[in-house]
Coordinates of C-alpha atoms in Angstrom, one line a residue:
X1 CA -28.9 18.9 -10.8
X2 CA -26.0 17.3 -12.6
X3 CA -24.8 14.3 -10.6
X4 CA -21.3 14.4 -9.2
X5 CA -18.5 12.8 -10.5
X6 CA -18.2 9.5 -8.8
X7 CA -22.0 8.3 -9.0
X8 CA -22.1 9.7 -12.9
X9 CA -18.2 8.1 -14.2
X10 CA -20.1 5.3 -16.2
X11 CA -22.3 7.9 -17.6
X12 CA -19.8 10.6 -18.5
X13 CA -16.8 8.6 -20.3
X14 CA -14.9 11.7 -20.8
X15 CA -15.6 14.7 -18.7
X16 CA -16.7 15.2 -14.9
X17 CA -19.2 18.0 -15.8
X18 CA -18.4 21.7 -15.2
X19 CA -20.2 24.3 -12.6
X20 CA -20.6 21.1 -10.2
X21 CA -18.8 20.3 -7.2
X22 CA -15.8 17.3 -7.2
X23 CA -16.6 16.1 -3.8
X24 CA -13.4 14.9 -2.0
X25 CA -15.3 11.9 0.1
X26 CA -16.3 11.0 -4.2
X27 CA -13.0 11.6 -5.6
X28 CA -11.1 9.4 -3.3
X29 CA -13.3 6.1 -3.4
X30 CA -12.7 6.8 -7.4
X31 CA -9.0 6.8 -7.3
X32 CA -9.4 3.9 -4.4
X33 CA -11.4 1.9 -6.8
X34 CA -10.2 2.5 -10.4
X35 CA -6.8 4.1 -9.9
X36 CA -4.7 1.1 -12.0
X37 CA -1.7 1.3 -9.6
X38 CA -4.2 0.3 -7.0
X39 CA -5.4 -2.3 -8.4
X40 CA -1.9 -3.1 -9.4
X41 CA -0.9 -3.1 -5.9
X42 CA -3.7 -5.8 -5.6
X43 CA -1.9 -8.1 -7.6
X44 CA 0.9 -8.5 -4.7
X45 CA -1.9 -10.7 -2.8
X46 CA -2.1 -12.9 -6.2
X47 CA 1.7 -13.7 -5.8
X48 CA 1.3 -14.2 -2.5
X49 CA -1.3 -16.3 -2.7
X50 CA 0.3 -18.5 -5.8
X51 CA 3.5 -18.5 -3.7
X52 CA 1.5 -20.2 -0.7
X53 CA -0.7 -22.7 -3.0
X54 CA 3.2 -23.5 -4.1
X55 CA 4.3 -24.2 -0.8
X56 CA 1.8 -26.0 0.3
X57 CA 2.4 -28.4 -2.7
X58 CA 5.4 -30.0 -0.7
X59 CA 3.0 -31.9 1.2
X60 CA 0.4 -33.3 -1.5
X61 CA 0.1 -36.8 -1.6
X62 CA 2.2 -38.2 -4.4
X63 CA 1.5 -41.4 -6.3
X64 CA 4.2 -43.9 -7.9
X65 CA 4.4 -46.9 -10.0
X66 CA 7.0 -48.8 -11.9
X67 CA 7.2 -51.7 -14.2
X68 CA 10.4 -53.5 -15.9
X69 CA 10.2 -57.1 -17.1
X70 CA 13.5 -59.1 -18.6
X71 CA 13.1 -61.5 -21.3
X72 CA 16.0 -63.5 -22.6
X73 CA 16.9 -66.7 -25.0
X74 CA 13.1 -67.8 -23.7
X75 CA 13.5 -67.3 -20.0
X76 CA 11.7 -65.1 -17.9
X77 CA 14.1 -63.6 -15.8
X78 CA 12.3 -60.8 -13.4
X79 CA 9.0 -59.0 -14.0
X80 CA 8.2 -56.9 -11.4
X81 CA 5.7 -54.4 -10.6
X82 CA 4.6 -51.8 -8.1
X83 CA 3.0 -48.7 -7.2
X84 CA 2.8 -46.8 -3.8
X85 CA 1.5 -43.6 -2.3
X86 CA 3.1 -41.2 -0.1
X87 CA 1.8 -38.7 2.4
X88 CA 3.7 -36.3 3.8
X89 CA 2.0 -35.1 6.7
X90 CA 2.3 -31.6 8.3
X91 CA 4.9 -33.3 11.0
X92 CA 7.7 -34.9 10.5
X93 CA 6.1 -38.2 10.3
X94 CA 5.7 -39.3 6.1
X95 CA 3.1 -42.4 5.5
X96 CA 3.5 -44.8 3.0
X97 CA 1.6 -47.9 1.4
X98 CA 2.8 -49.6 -1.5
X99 CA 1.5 -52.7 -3.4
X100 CA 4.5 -54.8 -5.2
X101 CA 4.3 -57.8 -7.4
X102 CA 7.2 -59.9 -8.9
X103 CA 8.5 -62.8 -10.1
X104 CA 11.2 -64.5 -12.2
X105 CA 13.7 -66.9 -12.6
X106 CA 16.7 -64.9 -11.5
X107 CA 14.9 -62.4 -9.2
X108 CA 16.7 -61.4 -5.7
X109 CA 15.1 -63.7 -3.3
X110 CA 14.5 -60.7 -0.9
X111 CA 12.5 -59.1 -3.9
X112 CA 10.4 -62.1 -4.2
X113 CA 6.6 -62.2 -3.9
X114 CA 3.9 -64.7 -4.0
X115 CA 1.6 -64.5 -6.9
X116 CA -0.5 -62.4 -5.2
X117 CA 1.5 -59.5 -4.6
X118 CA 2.4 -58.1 -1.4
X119 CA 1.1 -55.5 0.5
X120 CA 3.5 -52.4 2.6
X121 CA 2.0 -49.8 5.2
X122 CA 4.4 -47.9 7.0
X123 CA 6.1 -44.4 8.0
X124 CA 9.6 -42.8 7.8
X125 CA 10.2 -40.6 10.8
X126 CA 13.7 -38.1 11.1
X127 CA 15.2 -38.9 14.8
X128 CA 18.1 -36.2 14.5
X129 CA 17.7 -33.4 11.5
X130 CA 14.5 -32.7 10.4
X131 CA 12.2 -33.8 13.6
X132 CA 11.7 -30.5 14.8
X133 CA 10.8 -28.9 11.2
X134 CA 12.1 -29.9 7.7
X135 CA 12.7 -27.8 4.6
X136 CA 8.6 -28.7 3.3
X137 CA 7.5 -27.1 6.9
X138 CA 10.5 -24.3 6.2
X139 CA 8.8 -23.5 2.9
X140 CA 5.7 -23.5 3.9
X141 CA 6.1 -21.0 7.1
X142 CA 8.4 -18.6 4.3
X143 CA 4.8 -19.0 2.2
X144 CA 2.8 -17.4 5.5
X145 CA 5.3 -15.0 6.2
X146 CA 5.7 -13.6 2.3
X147 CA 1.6 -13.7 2.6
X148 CA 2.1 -11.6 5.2
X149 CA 4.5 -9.5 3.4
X150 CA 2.4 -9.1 -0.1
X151 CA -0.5 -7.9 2.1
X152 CA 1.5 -4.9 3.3
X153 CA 2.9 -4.3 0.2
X154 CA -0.4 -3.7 -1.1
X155 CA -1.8 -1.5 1.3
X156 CA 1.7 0.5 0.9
X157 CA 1.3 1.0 -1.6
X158 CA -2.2 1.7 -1.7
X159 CA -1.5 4.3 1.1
X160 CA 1.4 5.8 -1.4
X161 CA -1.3 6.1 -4.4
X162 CA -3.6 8.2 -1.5
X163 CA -1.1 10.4 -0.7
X164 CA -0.1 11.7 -3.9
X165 CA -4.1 11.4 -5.0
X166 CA -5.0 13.7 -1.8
X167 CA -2.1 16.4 -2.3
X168 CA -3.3 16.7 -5.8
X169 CA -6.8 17.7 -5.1
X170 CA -5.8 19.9 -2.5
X171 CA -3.4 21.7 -4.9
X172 CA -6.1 22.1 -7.1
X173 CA -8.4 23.2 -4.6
X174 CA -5.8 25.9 -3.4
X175 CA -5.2 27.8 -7.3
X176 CA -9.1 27.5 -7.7
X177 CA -9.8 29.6 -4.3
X178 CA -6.8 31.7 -5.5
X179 CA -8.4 32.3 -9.0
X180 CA -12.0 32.8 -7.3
X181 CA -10.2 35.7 -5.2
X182 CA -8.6 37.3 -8.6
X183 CA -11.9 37.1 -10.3
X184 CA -13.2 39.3 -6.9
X185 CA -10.6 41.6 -7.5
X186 CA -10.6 42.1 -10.8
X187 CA -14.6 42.6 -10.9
X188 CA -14.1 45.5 -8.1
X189 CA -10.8 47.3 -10.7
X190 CA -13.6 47.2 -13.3
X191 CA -16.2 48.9 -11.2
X192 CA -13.5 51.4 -9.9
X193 CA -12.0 52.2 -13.4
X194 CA -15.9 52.6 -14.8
X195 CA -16.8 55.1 -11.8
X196 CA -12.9 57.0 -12.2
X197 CA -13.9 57.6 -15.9
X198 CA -17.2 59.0 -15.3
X199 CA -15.9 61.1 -12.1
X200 CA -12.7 62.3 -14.6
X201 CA -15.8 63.1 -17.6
X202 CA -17.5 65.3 -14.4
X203 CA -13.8 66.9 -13.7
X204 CA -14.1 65.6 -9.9
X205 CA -10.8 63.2 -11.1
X206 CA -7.8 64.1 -12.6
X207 CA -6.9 62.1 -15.8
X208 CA -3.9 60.4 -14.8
X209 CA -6.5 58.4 -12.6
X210 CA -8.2 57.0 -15.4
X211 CA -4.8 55.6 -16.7
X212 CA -3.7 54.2 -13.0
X213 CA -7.1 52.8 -12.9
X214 CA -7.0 50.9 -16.4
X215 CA -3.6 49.9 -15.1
X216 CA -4.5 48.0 -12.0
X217 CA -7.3 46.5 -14.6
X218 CA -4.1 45.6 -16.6
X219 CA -2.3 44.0 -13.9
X220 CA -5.4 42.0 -12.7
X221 CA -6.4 40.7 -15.1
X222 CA -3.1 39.4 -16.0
X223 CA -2.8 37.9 -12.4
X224 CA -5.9 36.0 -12.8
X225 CA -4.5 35.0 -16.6
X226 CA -2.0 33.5 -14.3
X227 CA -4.0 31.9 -11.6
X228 CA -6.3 30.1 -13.9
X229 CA -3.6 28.8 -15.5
X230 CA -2.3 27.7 -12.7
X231 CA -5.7 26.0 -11.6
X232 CA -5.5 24.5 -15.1
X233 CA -2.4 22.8 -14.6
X234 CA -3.4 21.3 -10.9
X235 CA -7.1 20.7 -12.4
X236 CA -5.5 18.0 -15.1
X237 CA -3.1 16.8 -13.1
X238 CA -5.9 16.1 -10.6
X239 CA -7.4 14.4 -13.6
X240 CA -4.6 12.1 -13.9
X241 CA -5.6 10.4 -10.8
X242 CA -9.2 9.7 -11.8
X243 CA -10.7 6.7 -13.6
X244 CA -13.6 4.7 -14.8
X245 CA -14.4 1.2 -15.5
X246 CA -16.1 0.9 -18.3
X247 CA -16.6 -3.2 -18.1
X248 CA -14.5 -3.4 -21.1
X249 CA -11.1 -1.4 -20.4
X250 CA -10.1 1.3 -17.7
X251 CA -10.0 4.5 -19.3
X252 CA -9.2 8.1 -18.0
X253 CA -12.3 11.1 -16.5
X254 CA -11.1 14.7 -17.6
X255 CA -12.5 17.3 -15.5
X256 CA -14.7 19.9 -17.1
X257 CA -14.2 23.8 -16.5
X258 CA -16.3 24.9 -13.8
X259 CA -16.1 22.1 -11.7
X260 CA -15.2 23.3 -8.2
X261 CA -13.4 21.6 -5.3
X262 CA -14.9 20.5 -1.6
X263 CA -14.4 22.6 1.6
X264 CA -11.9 22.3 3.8
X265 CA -14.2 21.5 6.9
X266 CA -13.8 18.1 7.0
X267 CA -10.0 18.2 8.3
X268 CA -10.5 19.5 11.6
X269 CA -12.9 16.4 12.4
X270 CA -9.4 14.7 11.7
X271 CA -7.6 16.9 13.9
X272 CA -9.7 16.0 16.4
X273 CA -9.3 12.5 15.8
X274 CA -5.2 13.3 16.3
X275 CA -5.9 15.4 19.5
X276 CA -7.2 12.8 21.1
X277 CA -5.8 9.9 19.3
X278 CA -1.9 10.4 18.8
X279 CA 0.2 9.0 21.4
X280 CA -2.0 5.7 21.4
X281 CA -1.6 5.2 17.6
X282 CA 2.0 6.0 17.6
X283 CA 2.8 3.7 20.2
X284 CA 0.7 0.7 18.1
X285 CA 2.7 1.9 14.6
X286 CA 4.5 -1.4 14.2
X287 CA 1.6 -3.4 14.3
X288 CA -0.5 -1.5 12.2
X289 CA 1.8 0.5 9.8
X290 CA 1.8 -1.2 6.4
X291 CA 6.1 -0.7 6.3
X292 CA 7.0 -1.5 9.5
X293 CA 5.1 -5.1 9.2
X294 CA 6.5 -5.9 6.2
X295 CA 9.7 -5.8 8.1
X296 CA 7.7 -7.9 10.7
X297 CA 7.0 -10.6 7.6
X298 CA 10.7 -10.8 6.8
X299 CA 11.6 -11.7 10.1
X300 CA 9.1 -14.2 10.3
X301 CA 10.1 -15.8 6.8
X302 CA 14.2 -15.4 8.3
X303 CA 13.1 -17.0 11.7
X304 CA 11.7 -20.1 9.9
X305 CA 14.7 -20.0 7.5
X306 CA 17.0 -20.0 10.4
X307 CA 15.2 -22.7 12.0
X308 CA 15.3 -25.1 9.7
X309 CA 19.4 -23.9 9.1
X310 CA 19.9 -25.0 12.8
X311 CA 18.7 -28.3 12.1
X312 CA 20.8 -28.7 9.1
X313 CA 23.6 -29.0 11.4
X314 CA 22.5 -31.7 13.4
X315 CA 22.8 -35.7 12.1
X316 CA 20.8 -37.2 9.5
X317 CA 19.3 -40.2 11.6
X318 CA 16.2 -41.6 10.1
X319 CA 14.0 -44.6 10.4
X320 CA 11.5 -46.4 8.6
X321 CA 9.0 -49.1 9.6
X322 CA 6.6 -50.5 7.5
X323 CA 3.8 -53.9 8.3
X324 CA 4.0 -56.4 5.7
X325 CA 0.9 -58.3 4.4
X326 CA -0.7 -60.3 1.5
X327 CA -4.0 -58.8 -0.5
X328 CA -6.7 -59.9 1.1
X329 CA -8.5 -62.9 0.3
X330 CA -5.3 -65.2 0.6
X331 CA -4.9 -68.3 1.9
X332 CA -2.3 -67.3 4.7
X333 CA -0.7 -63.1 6.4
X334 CA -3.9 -61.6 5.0
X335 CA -4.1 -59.1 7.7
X336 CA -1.6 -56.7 8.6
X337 CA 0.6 -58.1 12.4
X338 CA 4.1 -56.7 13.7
X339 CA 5.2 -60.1 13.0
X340 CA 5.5 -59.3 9.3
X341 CA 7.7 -56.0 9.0
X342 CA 11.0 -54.7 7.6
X343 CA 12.5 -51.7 9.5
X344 CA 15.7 -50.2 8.8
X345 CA 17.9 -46.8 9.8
X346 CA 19.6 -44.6 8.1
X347 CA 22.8 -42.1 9.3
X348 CA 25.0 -39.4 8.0
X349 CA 26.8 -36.9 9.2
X350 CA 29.6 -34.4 7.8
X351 CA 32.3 -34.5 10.7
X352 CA 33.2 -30.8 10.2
X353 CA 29.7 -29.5 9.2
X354 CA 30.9 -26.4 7.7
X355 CA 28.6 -26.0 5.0
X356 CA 25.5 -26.2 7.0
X357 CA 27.5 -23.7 10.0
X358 CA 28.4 -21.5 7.6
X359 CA 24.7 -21.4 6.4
X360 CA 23.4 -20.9 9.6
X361 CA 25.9 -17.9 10.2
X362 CA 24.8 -16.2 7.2
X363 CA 20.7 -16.9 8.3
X364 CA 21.8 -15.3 11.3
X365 CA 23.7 -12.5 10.1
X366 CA 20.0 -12.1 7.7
X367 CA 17.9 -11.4 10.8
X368 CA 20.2 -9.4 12.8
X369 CA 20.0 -7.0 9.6
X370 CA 16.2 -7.0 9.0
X371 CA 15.8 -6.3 13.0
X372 CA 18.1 -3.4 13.1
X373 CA 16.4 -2.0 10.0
X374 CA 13.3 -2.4 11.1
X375 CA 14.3 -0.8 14.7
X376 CA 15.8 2.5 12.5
X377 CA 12.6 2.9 9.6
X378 CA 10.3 2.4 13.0
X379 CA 12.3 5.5 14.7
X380 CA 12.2 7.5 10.9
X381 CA 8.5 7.2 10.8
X382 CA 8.2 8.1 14.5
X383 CA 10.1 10.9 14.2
X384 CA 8.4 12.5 10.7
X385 CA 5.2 11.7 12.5
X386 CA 6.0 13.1 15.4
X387 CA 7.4 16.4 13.4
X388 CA 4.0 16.2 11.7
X389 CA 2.1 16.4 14.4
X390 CA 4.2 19.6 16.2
X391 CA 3.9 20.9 13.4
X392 CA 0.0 21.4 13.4
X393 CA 0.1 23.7 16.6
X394 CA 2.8 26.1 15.1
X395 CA 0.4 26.0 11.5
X396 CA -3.0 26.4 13.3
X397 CA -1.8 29.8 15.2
X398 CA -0.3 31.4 12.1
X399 CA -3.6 30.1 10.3
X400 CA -5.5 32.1 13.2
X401 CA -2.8 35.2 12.8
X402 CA -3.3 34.9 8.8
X403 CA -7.0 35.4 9.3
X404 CA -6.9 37.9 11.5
X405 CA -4.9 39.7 8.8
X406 CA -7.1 38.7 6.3
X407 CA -10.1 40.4 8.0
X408 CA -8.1 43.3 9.2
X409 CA -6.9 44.7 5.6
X410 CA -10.7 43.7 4.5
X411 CA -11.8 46.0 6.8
X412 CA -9.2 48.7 5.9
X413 CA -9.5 48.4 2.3
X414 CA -13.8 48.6 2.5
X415 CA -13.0 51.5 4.5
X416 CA -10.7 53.2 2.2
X417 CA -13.1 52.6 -1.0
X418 CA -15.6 54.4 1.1
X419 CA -12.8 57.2 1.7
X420 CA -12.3 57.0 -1.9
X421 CA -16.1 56.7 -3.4
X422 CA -16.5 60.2 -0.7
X423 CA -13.6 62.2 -2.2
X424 CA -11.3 62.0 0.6
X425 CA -8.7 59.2 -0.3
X426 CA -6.9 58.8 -3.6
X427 CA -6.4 56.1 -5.6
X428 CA -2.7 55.1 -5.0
X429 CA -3.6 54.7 -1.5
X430 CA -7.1 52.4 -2.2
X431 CA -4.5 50.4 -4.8
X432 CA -2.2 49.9 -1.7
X433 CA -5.2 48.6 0.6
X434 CA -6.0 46.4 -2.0
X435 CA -2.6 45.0 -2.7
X436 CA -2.0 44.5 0.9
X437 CA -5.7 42.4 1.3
X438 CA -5.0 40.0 -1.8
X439 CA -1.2 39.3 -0.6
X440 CA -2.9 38.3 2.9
X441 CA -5.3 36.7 1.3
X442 CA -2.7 34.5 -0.8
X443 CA -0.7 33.6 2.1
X444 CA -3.9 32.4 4.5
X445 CA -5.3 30.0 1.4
X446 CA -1.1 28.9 1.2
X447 CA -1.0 28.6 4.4
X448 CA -4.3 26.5 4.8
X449 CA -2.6 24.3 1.6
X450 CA -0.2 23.7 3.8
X451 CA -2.0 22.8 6.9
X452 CA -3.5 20.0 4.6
X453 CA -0.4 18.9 3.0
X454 CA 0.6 18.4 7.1
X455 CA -2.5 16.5 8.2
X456 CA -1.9 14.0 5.1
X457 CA 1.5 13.6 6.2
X458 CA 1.1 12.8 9.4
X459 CA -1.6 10.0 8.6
X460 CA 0.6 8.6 6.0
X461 CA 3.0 8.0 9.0
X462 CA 0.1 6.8 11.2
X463 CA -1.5 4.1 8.3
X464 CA -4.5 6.4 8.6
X465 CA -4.7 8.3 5.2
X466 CA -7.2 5.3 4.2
X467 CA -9.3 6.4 6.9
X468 CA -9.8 10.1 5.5

C-alpha cells in the first residue's frame, strides 16, 4: 500500500500520491514542521534571544588601559601608565581594581607613584538613584520580559498558521464528500436513463421519458463538473499549506487526484474534551493564551521601565571607596589595610526635576494603556469563545435534524425508485425524490463543514488548536 503523505514527503518531491488517504493527524505535523511561516515564526525566539545576550552585555566585565608620556627640550615631564578592570555586578554595587604607574618631573604630586606602581581595589555604590535598580538591571528585566513576548509571538502565530492550515483541509474534505455524493447520483441517472430506454424500446415508457431522463443525466453530470472543480480548487489550496524539506531547500508537495480526505470522527473526542473542560480553560485564558501573555510581557517590560523612571527622579548620590597598596614583593604597604584608601562622593540633583517627572508620567500613562488593552482583547477572546462554544449546541441539533432528513428522503426516494422500477410512479416524481435527497444531503455535509469550522474556532480562542 502506497505510504501516506507525511511518512513518504522525502520520497515523493512533487505529488502526495492519488487513491490514498491525506490523514489529518499526518497533514498537520507536515504544515507544523515544514510550513515556512512556522518556522518563520521561530525566528522571533532568535531576536529574543540576541536581544537578551544584548542585555546581558551591560554587566560584562570590561577591561582598561591607558598610556601618555611627555617629552620636552630633554626632560621627562610625566609618563604614566595604567590599566583596570571593572565588574559590574547584578546589584548596584560595581568592583574595581586598577594597577597605575607614573612618574616625571612635573607630574601632579597626588598622581605620583613609587617605582613600583600602585595597586587600587575598591567599589562604587549609588546611595540615592540607582540603589534600588539602575538602567543595566532596567535593560536587562525589558530583555526577560521581550523573551517573554517573542515566545508568544511565536506560538501566535504558530496557532494563526493552524487555523488557516485546518480550515483548508476541512474545505477540501467538505467539496470531496460533495463530489463523492454527485458521482452516486449521477451513476443511478445513468442506470435509470439505460432502463427508460429499454422500457420506451418495449412501449411500457412513453418517449418524452427518455428525453427527461437524458436530461437529469445532463444536469448531473454538469453538477458534478462543478463539484470537482470545486474540490479542485480547495485540493490545491490545501496544497499550498504542505511542504517538504529536502535537506537542501524547502520546496512545495502537490496533491495527486484521488487522494481522499480523513473522517470527521476525531472531533467529537474534542468535544468531549470542551464538555467537560470549558469553564476551567476559559477562566486560565490569560495565562495560557499566546495574545493575552504577550500583553502580560509588555507589562512586565513597562513595570521595569517604570521602575527604573521612578528612580530617575531621585538624587544622584554616589560613593566610591577603594584600598590602596603596593605590588607585592615591596619593601613597605605590600598588603592591602584601611589605612591606605581614597574615598570620595559624588551629588547632583536637578532642583525642578522635570525631565525625569515628565518621563515617569509618560511610563505611567504606557502601562495604564497596555493594562486596559489587555483587560478589553481578554473580554474579546472570552466573548468569541464563549459564542463558539454556544454555538456547538445550536449546530449539533440541526446536525441531528439534517440527518434525520438525510435518512428520511433516502428512504422516500429508494421507495419511489421501487414505485418507479414497478410501474406505478413516474419519473418527474422519482426526479423530485431525488432532488429533494441531494439538497439534504448538501446542507448535512455544509452543515458538518461548519460544525468543524466552530470547533477550530473555539480552540483558537482557547490556545488549544495545537492540541488537535
Amino acid at each position: 500500500m502506497i505510504a501516506r503523505i507525511a511518512f513518504l514527503i522525502a520520497l515523493t518531491p512533487l505529488f502526495v500520491q492519488g487513491q490514498d488517504t491525506l490523514r489529518f493527524s499526518e497533514y498537520k505535523n507536515a504544515v507544523f514542521n515544514f510550513h515556512p511561516l512556522i518556522q518563520q515564526a521561530g525566528l522571533a525566539i532568535n531576536r529574543g534571544e540576541a536581544n537578551l545576550l544584548s542585555a546581558k552585555g551591560g554587566f560584562d566585565p570590561k577591561l582598561e588601559a591607558n598610556s601618555s608620556s611627555k617629552y620636552y627640550k630633554g626632560k621627562n615631564y610625566y609618563n604614566l601608565s595604567g590599566a583596570q578592570l571593572k565588574y559590574p555586578t547584578p546589584f548596584a554595587v560595581e568592583l574595581k581594581g586598577a594597577y597605575d604607574l607614573n612618574n616625571g618631573a612635573y607630574l601632579d604630586p597626588s598622581q605620583t607613584t613609587s617605582d613600583q606602581g600602585l595597586m587600587t581595589i575598591g567599589l562604587s555604590l549609588p546611595l540615592l538613584q540607582g540603589l534600588i535598580t539602575d538602567e543595566r538591571r532596567a535593560t536587562r528585566k525589558i530583555a526577560d520580559g521581550f523573551m517573554d513576548y517573542s515566545i508568544q509571538e511565536r506560538n501566535l502565530l504558530t496557532n494563526q498558521v493552524l487555523l488557516v492550515a485546518y480550515d483548508l483541509y476541512w474545505q477540501w474534505w467538505s467539496n470531496y464528500e460533495k463530489t463523492q455524493m454527485a458521482r452516486e447520483i449521477l451513476a443511478y441517472s445513468k442506470d435509470r436513463f439505460d432502463n427508460v430506454k429499454i422500457r420506451t424500446i418495449l412501449g411500457q415508457s412513453a418517449a418524452f421519458d427518455t428525453i427527461e431522463a437524458g436530461i437529469q443525466v445532463g444536469l448531473r453530470t454538469q453538477q458534478l463538473q462543478e463539484l470537482e472543480l470545486q474540490e479542485l480548487k480547495s485540493r490545491l489550496m490545501l496544497s499550498t499549506m504542505l511542504w517538504q524539506d529536502d535537506s537542501l531547500s524547502q520546496s512545495a508537495v502537490y496533491i495527486a487526484d484521488g487522494a481522499k480526505p480523513d473522517s470527521i470522527n476525531f472531533f467529537y473526542e474534542f468535544q468531549s474534551w470542551i464538555n467537560d473542560n470549558f469553564l476551567k480553560t476559559l477562566d486560565s485564558l490569560q495565562m495560557t493564551h499566546p495574545e493575552l501573555m504577550q500583553y502580560e510581557a509588555k507589562l512586565k517590560m513597562t513595570d521595569a521601565e517604570l521602575q527604573w523612571k521612578r528612580e530617575k527622579v531621585k538624587p544622584k548620590l554616589n560613593l566610591e571607596y577603594n584600598l590602596l597598596a603596593e605590588p607585592i614583593g615591596t619593601s613597605e604597604n605590600t598588603n592591602f589595610t584601611t589605612e591606605n584608601y581614597k574615598w570620595g562622593l559624588d551629588f547632583s540633583f536637578p532642583l525642578l526635576a522635570r525631565s525625569a517627572r515628565g518621563e515617569l508620567r509618560m511610563s505611567q500613562i504606557k502601562r495604564e494603556e497596555i493594562r486596559l488593552s489587555l483587560q478589553q482583547k481578554s473580554q474579546e477572546i472570552k466573548n468569541k469563545a464563549i459564542t463558539s462554544y454556544r454555538s456547538l449546541f445550536s449546530l449539533n441539533e440541526q446536525l441531528k435534524t439534517a440527518k434525520q432528513n438525510v435518512a428520511g428522503y433516502y428512504t422516500l426516494l429508494d421507495g419511489e425508485r421501487i414505485r418507479f422500477n414497478n410501474g406505478e410512479s413516474s419519473l418527474f416524481l422519482l426526479n423530485q425524490r431525488e432532488i429533494q435527497y441531494v439538497e439534504a444531503r448538501i446542507k448535512y455535509i455544509d452543515l458538518q463543514q461548519k460544525l468543524i469550522k466552530n470547533y477550530l474556532e473555539l480552540a483558537f480562542n482557547l490556545a488549544r488548536i495545537q492540541s488537535l
